[in-house]
Coordinates of N, CA and C and ligand atoms in Angstrom, one line a residue:
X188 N 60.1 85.1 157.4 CA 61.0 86.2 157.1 C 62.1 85.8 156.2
X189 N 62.8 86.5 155.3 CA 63.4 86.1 154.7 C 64.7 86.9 154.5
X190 N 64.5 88.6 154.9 CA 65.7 89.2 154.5 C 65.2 90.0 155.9
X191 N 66.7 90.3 156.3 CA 67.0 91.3 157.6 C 67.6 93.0 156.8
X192 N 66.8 93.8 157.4 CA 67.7 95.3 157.0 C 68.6 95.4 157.6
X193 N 70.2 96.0 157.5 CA 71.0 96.3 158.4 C 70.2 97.6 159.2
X194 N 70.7 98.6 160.3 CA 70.2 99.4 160.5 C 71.5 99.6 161.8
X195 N 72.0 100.5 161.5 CA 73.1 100.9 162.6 C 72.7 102.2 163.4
X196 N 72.9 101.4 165.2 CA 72.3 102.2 165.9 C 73.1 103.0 166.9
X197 N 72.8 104.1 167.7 CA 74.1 104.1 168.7 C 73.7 103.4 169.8
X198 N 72.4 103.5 170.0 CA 71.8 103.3 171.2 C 70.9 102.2 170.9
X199 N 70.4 100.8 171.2 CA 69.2 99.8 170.8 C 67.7 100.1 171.3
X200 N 67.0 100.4 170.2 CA 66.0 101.0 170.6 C 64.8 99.6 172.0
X201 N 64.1 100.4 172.9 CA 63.7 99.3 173.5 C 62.3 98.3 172.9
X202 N 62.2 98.6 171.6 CA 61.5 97.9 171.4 C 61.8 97.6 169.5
X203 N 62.2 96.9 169.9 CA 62.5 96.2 167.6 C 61.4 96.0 167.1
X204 N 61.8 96.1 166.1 CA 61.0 95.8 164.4 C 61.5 94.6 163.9
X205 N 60.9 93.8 163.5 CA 60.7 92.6 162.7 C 61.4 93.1 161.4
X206 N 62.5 92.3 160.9 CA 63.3 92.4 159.9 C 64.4 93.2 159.5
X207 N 64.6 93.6 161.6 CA 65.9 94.7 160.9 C 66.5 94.5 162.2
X208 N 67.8 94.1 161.2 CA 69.1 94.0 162.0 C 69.7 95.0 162.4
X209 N 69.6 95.2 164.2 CA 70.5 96.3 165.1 C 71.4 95.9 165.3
X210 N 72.7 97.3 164.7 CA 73.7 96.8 164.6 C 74.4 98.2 165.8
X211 N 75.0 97.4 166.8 CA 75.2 98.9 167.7 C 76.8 98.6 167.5
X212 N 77.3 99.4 167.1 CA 78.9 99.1 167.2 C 79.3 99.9 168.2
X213 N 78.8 100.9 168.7 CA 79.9 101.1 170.0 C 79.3 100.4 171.1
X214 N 78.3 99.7 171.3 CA 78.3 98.8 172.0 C 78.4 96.9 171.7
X215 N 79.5 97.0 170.8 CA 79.4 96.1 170.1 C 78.7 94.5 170.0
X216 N 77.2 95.3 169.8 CA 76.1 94.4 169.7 C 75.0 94.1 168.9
X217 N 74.6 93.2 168.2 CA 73.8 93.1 167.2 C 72.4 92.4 168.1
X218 N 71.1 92.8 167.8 CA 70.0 92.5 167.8 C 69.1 92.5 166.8
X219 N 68.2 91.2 167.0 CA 67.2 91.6 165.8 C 65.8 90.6 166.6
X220 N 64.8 90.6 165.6 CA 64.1 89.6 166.0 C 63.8 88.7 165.4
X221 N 63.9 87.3 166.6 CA 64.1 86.1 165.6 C 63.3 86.1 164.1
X222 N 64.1 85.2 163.0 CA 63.8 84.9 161.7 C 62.3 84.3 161.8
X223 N 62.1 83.5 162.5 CA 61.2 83.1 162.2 C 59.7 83.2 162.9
X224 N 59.8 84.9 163.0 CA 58.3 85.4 163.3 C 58.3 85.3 164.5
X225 N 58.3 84.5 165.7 CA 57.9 84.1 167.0 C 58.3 85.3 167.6
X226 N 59.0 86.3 167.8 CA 59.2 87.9 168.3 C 60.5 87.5 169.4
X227 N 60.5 86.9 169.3 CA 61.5 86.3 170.8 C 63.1 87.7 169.7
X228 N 63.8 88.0 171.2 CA 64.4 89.1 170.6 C 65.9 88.0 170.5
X229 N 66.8 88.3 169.6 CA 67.9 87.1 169.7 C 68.9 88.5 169.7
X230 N 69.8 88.5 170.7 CA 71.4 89.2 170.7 C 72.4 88.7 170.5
X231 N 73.1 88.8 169.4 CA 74.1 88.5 168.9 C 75.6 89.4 169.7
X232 N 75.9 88.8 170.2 CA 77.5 89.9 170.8 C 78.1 89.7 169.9
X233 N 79.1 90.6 169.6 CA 80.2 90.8 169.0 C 81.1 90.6 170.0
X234 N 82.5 89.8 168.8 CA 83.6 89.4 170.0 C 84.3 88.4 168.6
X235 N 85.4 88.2 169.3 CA 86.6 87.0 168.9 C 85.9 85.5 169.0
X236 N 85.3 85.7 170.0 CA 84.3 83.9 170.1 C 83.1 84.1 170.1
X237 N 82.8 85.1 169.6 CA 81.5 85.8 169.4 C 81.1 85.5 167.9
X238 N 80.0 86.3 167.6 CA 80.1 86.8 166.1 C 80.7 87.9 165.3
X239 N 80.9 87.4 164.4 CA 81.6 88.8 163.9 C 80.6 89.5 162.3
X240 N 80.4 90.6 162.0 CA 79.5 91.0 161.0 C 80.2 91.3 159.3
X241 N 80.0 91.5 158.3 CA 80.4 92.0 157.7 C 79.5 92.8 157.1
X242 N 80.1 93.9 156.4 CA 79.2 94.9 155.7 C 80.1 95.2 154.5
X243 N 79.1 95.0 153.3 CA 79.8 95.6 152.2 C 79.3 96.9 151.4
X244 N 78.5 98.2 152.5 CA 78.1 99.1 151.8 C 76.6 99.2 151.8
X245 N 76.1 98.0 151.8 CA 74.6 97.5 151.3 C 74.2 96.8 152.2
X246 N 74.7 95.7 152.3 CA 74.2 94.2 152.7 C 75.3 93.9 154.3
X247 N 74.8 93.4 155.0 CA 75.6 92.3 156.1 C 75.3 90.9 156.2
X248 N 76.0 90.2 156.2 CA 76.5 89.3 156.9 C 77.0 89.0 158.3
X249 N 76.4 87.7 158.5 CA 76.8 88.0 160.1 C 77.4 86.3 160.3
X250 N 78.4 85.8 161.2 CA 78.6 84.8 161.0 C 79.4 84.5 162.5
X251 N 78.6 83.5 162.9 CA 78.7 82.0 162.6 C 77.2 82.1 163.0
X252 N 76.4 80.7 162.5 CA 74.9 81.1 162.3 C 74.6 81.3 163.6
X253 N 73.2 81.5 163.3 CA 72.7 82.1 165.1 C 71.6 80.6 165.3
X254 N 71.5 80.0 166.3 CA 70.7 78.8 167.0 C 70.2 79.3 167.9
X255 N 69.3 79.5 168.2 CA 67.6 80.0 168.5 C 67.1 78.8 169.5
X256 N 68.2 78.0 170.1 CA 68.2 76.5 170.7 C 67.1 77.3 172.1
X257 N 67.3 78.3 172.7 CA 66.4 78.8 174.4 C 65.0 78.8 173.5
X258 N 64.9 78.8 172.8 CA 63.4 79.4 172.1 C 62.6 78.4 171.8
X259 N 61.7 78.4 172.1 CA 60.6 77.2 171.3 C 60.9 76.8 170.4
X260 N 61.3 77.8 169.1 CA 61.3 77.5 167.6 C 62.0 77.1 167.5
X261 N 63.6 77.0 168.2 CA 64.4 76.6 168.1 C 65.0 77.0 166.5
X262 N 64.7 78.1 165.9 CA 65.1 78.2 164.7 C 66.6 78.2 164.7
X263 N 67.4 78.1 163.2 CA 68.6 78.1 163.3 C 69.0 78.6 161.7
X264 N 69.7 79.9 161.6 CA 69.5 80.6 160.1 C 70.6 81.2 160.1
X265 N 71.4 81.3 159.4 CA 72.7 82.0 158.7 C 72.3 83.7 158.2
X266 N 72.6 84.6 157.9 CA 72.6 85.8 157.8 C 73.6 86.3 156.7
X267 N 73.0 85.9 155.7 CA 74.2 86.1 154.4 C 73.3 87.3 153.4
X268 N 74.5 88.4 153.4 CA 74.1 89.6 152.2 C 72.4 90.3 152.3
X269 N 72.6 90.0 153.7 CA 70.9 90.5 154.4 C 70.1 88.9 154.3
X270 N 70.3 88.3 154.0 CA 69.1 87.2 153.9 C 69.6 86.2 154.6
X271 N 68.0 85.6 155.0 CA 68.5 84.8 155.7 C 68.2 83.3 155.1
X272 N 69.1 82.5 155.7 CA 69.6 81.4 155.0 C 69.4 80.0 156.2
X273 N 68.0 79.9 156.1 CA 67.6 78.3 156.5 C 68.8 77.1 157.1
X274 N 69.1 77.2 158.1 CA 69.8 76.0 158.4 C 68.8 75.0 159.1
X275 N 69.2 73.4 159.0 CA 68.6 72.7 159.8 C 68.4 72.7 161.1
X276 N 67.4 72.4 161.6 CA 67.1 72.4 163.4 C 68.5 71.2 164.3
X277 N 68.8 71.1 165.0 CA 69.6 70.4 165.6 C 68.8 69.5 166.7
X278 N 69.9 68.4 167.0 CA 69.5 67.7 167.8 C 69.3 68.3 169.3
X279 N 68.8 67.5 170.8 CA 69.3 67.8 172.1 C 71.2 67.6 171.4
X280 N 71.5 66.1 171.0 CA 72.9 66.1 171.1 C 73.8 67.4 170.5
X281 N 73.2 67.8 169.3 CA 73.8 68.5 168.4 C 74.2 69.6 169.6
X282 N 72.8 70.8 169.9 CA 72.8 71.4 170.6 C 74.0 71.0 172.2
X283 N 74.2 70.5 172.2 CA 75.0 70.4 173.7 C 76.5 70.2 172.9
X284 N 76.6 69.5 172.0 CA 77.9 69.7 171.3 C 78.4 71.0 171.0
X285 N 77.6 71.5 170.6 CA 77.9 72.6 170.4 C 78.0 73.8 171.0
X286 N 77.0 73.6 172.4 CA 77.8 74.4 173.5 C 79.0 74.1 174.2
X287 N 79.2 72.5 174.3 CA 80.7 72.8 175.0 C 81.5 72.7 173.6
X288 N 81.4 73.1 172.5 CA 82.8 73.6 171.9 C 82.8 75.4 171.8
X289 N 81.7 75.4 172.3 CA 81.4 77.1 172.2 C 82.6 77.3 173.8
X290 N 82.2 76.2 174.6 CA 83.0 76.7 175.8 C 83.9 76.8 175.6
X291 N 84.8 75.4 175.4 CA 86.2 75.3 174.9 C 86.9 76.5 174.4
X292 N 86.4 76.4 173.6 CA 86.9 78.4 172.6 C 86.7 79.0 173.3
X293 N 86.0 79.5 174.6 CA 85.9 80.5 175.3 C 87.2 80.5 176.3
X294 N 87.5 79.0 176.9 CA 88.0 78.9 177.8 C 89.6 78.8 177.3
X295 N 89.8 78.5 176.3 CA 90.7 78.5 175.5 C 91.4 80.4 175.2
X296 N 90.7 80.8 175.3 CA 90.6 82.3 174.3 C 91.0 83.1 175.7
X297 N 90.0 82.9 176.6 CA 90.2 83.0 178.3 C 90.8 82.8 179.6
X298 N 90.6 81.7 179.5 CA 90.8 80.6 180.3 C 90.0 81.1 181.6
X299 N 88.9 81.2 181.1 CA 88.1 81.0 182.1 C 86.7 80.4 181.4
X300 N 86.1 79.7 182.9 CA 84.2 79.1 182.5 C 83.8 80.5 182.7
X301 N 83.8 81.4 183.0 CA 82.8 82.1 183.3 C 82.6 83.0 181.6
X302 N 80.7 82.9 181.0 CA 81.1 83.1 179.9 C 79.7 84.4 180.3
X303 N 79.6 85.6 179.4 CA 78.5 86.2 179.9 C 77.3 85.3 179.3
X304 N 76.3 85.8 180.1 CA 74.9 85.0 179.7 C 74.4 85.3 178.7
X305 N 74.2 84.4 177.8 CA 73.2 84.5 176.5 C 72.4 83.8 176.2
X306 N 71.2 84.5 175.4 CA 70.2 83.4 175.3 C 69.8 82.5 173.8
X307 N 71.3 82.9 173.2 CA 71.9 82.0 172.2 C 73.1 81.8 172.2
X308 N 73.3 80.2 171.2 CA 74.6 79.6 170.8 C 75.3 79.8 170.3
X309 N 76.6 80.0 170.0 CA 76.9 79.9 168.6 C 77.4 78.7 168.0
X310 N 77.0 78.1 167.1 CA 76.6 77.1 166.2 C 78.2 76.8 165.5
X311 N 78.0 75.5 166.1 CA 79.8 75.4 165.5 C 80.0 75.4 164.1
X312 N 81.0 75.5 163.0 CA 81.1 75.8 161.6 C 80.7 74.7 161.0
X313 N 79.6 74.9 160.2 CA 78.9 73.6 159.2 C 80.0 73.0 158.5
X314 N 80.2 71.8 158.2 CA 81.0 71.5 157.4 C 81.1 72.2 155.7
X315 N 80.2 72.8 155.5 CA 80.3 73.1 154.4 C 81.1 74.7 154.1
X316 N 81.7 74.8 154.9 CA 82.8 76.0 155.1 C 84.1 75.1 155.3
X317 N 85.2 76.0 154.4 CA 86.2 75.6 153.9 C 87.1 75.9 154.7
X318 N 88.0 74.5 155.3 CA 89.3 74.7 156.2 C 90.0 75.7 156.5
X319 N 90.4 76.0 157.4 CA 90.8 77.5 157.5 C 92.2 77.3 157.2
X320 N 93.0 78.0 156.5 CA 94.1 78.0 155.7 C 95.1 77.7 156.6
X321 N 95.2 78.6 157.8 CA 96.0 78.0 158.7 C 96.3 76.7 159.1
X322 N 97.4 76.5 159.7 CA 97.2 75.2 160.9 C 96.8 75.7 161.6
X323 N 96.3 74.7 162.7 CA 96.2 74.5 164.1 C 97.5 74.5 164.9
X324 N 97.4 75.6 166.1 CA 98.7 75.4 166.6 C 99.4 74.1 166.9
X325 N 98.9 72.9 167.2 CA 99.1 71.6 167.6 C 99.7 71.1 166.5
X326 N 99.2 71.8 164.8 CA 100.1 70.8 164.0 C 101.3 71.7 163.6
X327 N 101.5 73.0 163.9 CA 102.3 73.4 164.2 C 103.6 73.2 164.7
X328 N 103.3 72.8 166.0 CA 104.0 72.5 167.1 C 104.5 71.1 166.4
X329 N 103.8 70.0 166.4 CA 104.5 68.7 166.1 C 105.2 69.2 165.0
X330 N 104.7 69.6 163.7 CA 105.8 70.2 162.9 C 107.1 70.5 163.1
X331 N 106.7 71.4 164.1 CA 108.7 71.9 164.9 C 109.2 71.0 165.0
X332 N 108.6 70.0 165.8 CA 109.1 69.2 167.0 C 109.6 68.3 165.6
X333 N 109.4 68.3 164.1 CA 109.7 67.0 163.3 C 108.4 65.9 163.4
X334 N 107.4 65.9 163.8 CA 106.7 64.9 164.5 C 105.4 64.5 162.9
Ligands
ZN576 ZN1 61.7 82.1 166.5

């Protein structure tokens, strides 16, 4: 597969189509099925430590990639202007890194473990995504402090 349709729903129908992205915003949830043919259905939530989508009229984007890690395929694909965008498979290590920084951020954002169940990751930011302009509160803070 190579490109996802958006398709905005109110309600997720109970059974998907191959190559089209459910986008339910009042229940702010995206479904599709996995990129890579195997049918396995992947849910993307929407949220702050979630994913978040864009739409420019035509096309979505959906970001941070989606990792397909519970699945056999283990595929792992980015969602850029409808298409989808091949990322490499991950390690066991990669994979567990990457859930507990998924935690962290949750627990952080929270402060709680308890995260709802999903049967995907979200894939921490590839390096090849550009520093976020901010600081980090921590260099912040030393800042004040003169540090
Ligand atoms: Zn798959």
């Amino acid at each position: 597969m190579k490109r996802l349709t958006p398709r905005f729903v109110e309600r997720m129908p109970s059974d998907l189509e191959d190559g089209i992205l459910y986008i339910g915003i009042e229940t702010g949830t995206i479904l599709h099925r996995c990129a890579c043919g195997c049918g396995h259905e992947v849910n993307t939530p929407l949220g702050r430590t979630d994913w978040s989508f864009t739409y420019d009229g035509e096309t979505v984007s959906l970001w941070p990639s989606v990792g397909n890690w519970s699945f056999p395929c283990r595929s792992h694909y980015v969602v850029k202007k409808n298409r989808i965008e091949w990322a490499g498979a991950w390690s066991d290590e990669e994979v567990e890194a990457g859930r507990r920084a998924d935690r962290a951020l949750k627990e952080r954002r929270y402060g709680t473990l308890e995260t709802p169940l999903q049967n995907t990751e979200i894939a921490p930011i590839p390096t090849s995504v550009p520093a976020p302009t901010k600081p980090r509160w921590w260099t912040r803070v030393l800042g004040r402090l003169g540090l």
